[in-house]
mmCIF file of C-alpha atoms in Angstrom:
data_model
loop_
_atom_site.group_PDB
_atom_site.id
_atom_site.type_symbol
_atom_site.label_atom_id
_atom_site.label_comp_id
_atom_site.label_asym_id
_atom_site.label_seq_id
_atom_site.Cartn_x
_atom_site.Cartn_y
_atom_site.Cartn_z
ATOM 1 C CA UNK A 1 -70.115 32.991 89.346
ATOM 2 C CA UNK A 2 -69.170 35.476 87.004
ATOM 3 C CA UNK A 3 -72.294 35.763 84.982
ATOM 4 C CA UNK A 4 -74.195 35.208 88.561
ATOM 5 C CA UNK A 5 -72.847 38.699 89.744
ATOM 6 C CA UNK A 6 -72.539 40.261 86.162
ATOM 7 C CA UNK A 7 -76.466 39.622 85.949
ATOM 8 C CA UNK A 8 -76.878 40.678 89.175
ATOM 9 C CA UNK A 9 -75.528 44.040 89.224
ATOM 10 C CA UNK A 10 -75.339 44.932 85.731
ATOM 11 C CA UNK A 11 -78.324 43.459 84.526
ATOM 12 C CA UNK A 12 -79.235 40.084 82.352
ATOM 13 C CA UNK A 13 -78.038 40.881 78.886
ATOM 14 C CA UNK A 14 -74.831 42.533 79.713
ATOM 15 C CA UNK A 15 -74.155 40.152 82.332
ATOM 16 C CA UNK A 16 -74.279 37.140 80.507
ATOM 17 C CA UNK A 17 -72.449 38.851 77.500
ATOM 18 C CA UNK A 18 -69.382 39.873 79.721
ATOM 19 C CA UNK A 19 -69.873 35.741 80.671
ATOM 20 C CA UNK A 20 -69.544 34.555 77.257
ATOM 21 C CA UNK A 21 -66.594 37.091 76.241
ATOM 22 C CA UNK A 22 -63.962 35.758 79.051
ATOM 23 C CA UNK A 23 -65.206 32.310 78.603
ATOM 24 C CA UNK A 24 -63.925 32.927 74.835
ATOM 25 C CA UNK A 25 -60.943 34.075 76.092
ATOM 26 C CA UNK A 26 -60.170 31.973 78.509
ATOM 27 C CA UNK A 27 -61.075 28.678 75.696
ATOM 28 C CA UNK A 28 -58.094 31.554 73.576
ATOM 29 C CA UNK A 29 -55.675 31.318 75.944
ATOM 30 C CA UNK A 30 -55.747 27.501 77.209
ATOM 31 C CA UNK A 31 -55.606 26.748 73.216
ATOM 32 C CA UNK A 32 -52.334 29.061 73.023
ATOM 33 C CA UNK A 33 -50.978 27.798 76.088
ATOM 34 C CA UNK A 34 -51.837 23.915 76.568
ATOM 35 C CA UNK A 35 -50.552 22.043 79.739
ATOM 36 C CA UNK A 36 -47.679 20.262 79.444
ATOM 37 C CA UNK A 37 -45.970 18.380 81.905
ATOM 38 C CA UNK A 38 -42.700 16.197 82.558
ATOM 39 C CA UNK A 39 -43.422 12.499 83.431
ATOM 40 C CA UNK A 40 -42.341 10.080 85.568
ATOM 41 C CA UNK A 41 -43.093 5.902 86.280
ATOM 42 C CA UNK A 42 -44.962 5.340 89.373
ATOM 43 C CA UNK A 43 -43.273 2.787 91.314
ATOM 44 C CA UNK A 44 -43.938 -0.649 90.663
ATOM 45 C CA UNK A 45 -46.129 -0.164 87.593
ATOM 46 C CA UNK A 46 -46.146 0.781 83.803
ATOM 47 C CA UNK A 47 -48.049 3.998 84.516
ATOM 48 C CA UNK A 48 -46.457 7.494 83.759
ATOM 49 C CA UNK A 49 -47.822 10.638 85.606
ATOM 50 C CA UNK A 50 -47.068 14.184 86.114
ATOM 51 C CA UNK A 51 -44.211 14.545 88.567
ATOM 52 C CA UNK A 52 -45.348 17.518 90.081
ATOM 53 C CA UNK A 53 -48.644 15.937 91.286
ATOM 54 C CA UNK A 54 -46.451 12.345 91.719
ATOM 55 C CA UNK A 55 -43.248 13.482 93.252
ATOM 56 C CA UNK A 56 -42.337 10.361 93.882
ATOM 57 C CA UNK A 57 -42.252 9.190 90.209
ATOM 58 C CA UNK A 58 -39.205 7.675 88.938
ATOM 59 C CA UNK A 59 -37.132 9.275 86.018
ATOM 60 C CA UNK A 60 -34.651 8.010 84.178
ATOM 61 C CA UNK A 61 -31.227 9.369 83.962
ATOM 62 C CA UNK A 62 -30.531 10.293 80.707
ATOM 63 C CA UNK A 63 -33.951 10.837 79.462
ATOM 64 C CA UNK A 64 -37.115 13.454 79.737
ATOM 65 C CA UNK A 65 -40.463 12.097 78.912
ATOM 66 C CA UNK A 66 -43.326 14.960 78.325
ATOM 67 C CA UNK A 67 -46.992 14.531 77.583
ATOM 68 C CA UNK A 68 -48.556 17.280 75.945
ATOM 69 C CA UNK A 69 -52.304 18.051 76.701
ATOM 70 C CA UNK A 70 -53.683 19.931 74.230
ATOM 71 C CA UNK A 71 -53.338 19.600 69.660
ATOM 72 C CA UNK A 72 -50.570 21.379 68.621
ATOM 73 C CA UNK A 73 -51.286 24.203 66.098
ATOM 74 C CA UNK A 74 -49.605 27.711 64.849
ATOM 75 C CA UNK A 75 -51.050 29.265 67.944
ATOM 76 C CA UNK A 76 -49.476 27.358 70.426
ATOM 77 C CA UNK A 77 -46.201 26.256 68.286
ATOM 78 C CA UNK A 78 -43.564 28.275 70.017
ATOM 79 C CA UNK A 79 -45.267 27.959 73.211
ATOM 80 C CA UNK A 80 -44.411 23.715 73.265
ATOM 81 C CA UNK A 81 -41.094 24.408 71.895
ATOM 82 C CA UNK A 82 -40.178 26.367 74.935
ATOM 83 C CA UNK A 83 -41.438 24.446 77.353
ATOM 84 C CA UNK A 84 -39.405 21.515 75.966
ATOM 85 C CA UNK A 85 -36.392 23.289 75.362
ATOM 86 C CA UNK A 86 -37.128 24.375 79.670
ATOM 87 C CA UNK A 87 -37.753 21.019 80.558
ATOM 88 C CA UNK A 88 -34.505 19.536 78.484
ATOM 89 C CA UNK A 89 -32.402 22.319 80.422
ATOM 90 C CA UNK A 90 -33.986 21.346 83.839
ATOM 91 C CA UNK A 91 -33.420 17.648 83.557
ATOM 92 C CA UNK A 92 -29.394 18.240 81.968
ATOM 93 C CA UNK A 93 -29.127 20.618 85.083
ATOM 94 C CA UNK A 94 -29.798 18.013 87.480
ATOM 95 C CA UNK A 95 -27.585 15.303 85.821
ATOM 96 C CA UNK A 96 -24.807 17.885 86.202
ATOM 97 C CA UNK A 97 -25.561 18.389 89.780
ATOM 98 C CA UNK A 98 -25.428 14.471 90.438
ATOM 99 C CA UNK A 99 -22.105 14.169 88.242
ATOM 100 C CA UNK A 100 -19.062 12.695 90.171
ATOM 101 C CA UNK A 101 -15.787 13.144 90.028
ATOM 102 C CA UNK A 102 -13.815 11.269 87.624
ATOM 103 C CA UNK A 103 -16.959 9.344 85.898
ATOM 104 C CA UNK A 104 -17.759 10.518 82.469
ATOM 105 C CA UNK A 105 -20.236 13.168 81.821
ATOM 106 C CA UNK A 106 -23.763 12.470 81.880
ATOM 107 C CA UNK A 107 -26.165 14.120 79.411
ATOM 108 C CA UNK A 108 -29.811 13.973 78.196
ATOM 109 C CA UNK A 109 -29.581 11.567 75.253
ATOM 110 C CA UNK A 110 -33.529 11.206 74.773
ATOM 111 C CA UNK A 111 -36.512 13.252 74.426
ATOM 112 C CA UNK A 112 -39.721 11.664 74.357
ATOM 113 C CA UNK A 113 -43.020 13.264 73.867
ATOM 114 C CA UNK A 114 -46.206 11.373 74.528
ATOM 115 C CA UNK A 115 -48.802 12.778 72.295
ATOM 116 C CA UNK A 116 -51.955 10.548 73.265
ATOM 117 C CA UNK A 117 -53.544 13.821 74.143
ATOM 118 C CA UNK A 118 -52.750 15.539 70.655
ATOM 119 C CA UNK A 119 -55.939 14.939 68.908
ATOM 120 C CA UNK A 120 -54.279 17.487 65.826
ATOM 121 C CA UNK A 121 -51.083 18.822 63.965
ATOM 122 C CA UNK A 122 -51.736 21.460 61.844
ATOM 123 C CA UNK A 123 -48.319 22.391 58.815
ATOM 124 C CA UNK A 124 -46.948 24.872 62.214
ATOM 125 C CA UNK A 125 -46.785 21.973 64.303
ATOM 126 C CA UNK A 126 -44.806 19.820 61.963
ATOM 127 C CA UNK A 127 -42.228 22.392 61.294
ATOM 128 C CA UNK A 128 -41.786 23.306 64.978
ATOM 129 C CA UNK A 129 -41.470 18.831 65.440
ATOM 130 C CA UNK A 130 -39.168 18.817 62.141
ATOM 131 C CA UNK A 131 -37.004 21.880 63.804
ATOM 132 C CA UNK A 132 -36.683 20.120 67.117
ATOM 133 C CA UNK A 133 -35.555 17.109 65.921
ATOM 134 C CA UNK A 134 -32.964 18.340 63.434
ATOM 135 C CA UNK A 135 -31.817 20.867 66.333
ATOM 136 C CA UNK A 136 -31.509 18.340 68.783
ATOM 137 C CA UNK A 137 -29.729 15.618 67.207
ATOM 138 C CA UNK A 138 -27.307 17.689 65.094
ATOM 139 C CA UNK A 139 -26.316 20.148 67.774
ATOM 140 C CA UNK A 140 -26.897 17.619 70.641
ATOM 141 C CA UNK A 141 -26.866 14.185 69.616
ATOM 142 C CA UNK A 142 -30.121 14.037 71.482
ATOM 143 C CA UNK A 143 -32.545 11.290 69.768
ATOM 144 C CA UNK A 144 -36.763 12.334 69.746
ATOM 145 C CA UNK A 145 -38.726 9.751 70.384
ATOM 146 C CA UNK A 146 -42.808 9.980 70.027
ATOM 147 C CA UNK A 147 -45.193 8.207 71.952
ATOM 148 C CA UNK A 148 -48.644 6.903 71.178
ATOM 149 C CA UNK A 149 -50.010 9.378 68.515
ATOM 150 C CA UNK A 150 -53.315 8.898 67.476
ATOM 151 C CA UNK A 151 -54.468 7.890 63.820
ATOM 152 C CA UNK A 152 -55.096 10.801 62.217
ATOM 153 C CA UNK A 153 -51.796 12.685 63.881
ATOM 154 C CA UNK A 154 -49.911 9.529 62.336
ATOM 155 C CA UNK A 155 -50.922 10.123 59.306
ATOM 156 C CA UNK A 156 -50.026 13.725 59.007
ATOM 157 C CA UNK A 157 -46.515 12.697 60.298
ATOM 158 C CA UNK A 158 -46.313 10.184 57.248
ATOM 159 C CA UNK A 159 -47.322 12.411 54.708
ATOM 160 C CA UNK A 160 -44.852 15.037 55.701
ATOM 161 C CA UNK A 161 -42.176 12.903 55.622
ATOM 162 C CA UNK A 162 -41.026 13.550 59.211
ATOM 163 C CA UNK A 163 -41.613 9.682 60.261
ATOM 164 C CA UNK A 164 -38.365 9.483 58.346
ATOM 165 C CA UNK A 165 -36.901 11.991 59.677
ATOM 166 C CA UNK A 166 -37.053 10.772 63.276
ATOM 167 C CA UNK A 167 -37.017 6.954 62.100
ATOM 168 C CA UNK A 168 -39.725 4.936 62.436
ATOM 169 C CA UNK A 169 -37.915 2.825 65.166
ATOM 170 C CA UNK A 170 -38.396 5.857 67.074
ATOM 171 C CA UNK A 171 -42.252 5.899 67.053
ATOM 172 C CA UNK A 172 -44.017 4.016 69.492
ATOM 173 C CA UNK A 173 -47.316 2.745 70.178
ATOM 174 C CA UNK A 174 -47.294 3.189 74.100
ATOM 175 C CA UNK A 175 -44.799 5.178 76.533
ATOM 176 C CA UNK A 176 -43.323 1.886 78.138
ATOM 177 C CA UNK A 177 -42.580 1.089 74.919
ATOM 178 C CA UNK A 178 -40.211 4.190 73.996
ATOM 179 C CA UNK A 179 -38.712 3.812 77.835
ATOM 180 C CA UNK A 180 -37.161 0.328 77.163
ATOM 181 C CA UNK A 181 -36.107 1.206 74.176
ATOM 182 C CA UNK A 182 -33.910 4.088 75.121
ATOM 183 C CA UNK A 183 -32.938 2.329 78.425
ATOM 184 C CA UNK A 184 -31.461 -0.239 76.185
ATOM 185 C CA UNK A 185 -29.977 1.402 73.681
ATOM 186 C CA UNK A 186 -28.188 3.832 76.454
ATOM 187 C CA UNK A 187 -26.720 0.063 77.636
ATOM 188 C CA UNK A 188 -25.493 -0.482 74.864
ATOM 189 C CA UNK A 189 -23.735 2.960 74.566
ATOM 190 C CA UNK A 190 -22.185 2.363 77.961
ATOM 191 C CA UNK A 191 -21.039 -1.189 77.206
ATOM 192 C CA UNK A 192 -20.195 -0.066 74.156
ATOM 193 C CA UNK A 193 -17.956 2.700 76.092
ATOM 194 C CA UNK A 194 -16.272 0.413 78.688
ATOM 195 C CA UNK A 195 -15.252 -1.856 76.102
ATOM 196 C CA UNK A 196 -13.324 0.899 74.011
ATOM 197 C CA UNK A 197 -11.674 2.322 77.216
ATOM 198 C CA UNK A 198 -11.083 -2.078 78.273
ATOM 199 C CA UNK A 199 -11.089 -4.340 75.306
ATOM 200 C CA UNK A 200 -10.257 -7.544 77.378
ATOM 201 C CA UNK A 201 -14.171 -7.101 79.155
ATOM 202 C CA UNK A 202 -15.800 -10.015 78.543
ATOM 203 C CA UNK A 203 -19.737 -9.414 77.619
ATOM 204 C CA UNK A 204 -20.345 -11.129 81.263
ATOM 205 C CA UNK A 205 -17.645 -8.762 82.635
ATOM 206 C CA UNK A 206 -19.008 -5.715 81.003
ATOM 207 C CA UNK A 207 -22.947 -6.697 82.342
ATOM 208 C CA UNK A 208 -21.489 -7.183 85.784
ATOM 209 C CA UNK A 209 -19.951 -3.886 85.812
ATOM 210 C CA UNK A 210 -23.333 -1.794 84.549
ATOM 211 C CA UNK A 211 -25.799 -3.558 86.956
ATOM 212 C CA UNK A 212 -23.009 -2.421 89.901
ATOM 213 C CA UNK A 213 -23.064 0.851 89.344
ATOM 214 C CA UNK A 214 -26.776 1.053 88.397
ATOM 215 C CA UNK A 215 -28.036 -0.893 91.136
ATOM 216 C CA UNK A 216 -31.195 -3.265 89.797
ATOM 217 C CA UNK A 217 -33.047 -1.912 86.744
ATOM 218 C CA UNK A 218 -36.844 -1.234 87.886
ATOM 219 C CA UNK A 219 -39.161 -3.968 86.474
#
């Protein structure tokens, strides 16, 4: 359209020129700016999808899951990091909001970012990831989990050393994968929990007690 009316009023050269310079920029900005969005399961399946265009995606308490769209370079660095940071702040909002009265306090204890769509990492990007991670679990005792990074991103992770940094038991190949993991873990921290504040719980006891105030676990 836009080199249809440049040409058209301003001539063939210039107007496909002025078409060529803002598709430039607009290739600039999507690269500084990549979509990003906050996931949730569709009901009844292993699939995750934006909750904005799925509102009726299922979270999980306790954790965020994010997919970024786009590779993750110096350009863009900061940009991800806030948007995380936003989305983190959002989702330990909510659980605040839900919080009752007497139950202890509910917090974001996992991050996971699904990076099937980040075909890069330049050195900017692996800072920025080594930075979150040490920010969030020292500060927050919030554990990052990655999801399904490709082989080349995988390799860049290894070689900068921050696969040990986030533990390799925190690197998984598919998003269901990283969910189950954290769900079960975050069992364990509650049974874990009720024991301390009831030693006499039996396992059986303790079990009984999660799946009543959880309700059934989706499948």
């Amino acid at each position: 359209m836009i080199a249809f009316l440049g040409t058209l009023f301003l001539g063939v050269e210039l107007g496909l020129g002025i078409a060529v310079v803002l598709s430039l920029l607009l290739v600039i900005f999507e690269s500084a700016y990549p979509h990003t969005a906050v996931l949730g399961r569709l009901p009844g399946t292993h699939q995750y999808r934006n909750i904005k265009q799925y509102p009726r995606a299922e979270r999980y308490d306790g954790i965020v899951m994010v997919r970024i769209d786009a590779p993750i370079y110096f350009a863009n660095t900061q940009h991800v990091r806030e948007k995380i940071e936003k989305y983190y702040e959002r989702a330990q909002e909510e659980l605040e909001k839900q919080q009752q009265p007497q139950q202890p306090k509910q917090v974001v204890r996992y991050i996971i970012l699904e990076m099937g769509a980040v075909s890069h990492v330049d050195t900017s990007a692996l800072h920025i990831l080594s930075d979150l991670n040490s920010n969030y679990k020292s500060t927050r005792q919030i554990q990052v989990c990655l999801a399904n990074p490709n082989k080349s991103v995988m390799h860049r992770l290894v070689l900068s050393g921050l696969v040990d940094e986030i533990g390799r038991e925190h690197i998984f190949v598919s998003l269901q994968d990283a969910v189950e993991h954290c769900l079960h873990a975050m069992d364990e921290i509650e049974m874990s929990t009720r024991y301390d504040e009831d030693p006499h719980l039996t396992t059986a006891e303790l079990e009984e007690l999660m799946m009543g105030s959880k309700g059934e676990e989706p499948s």
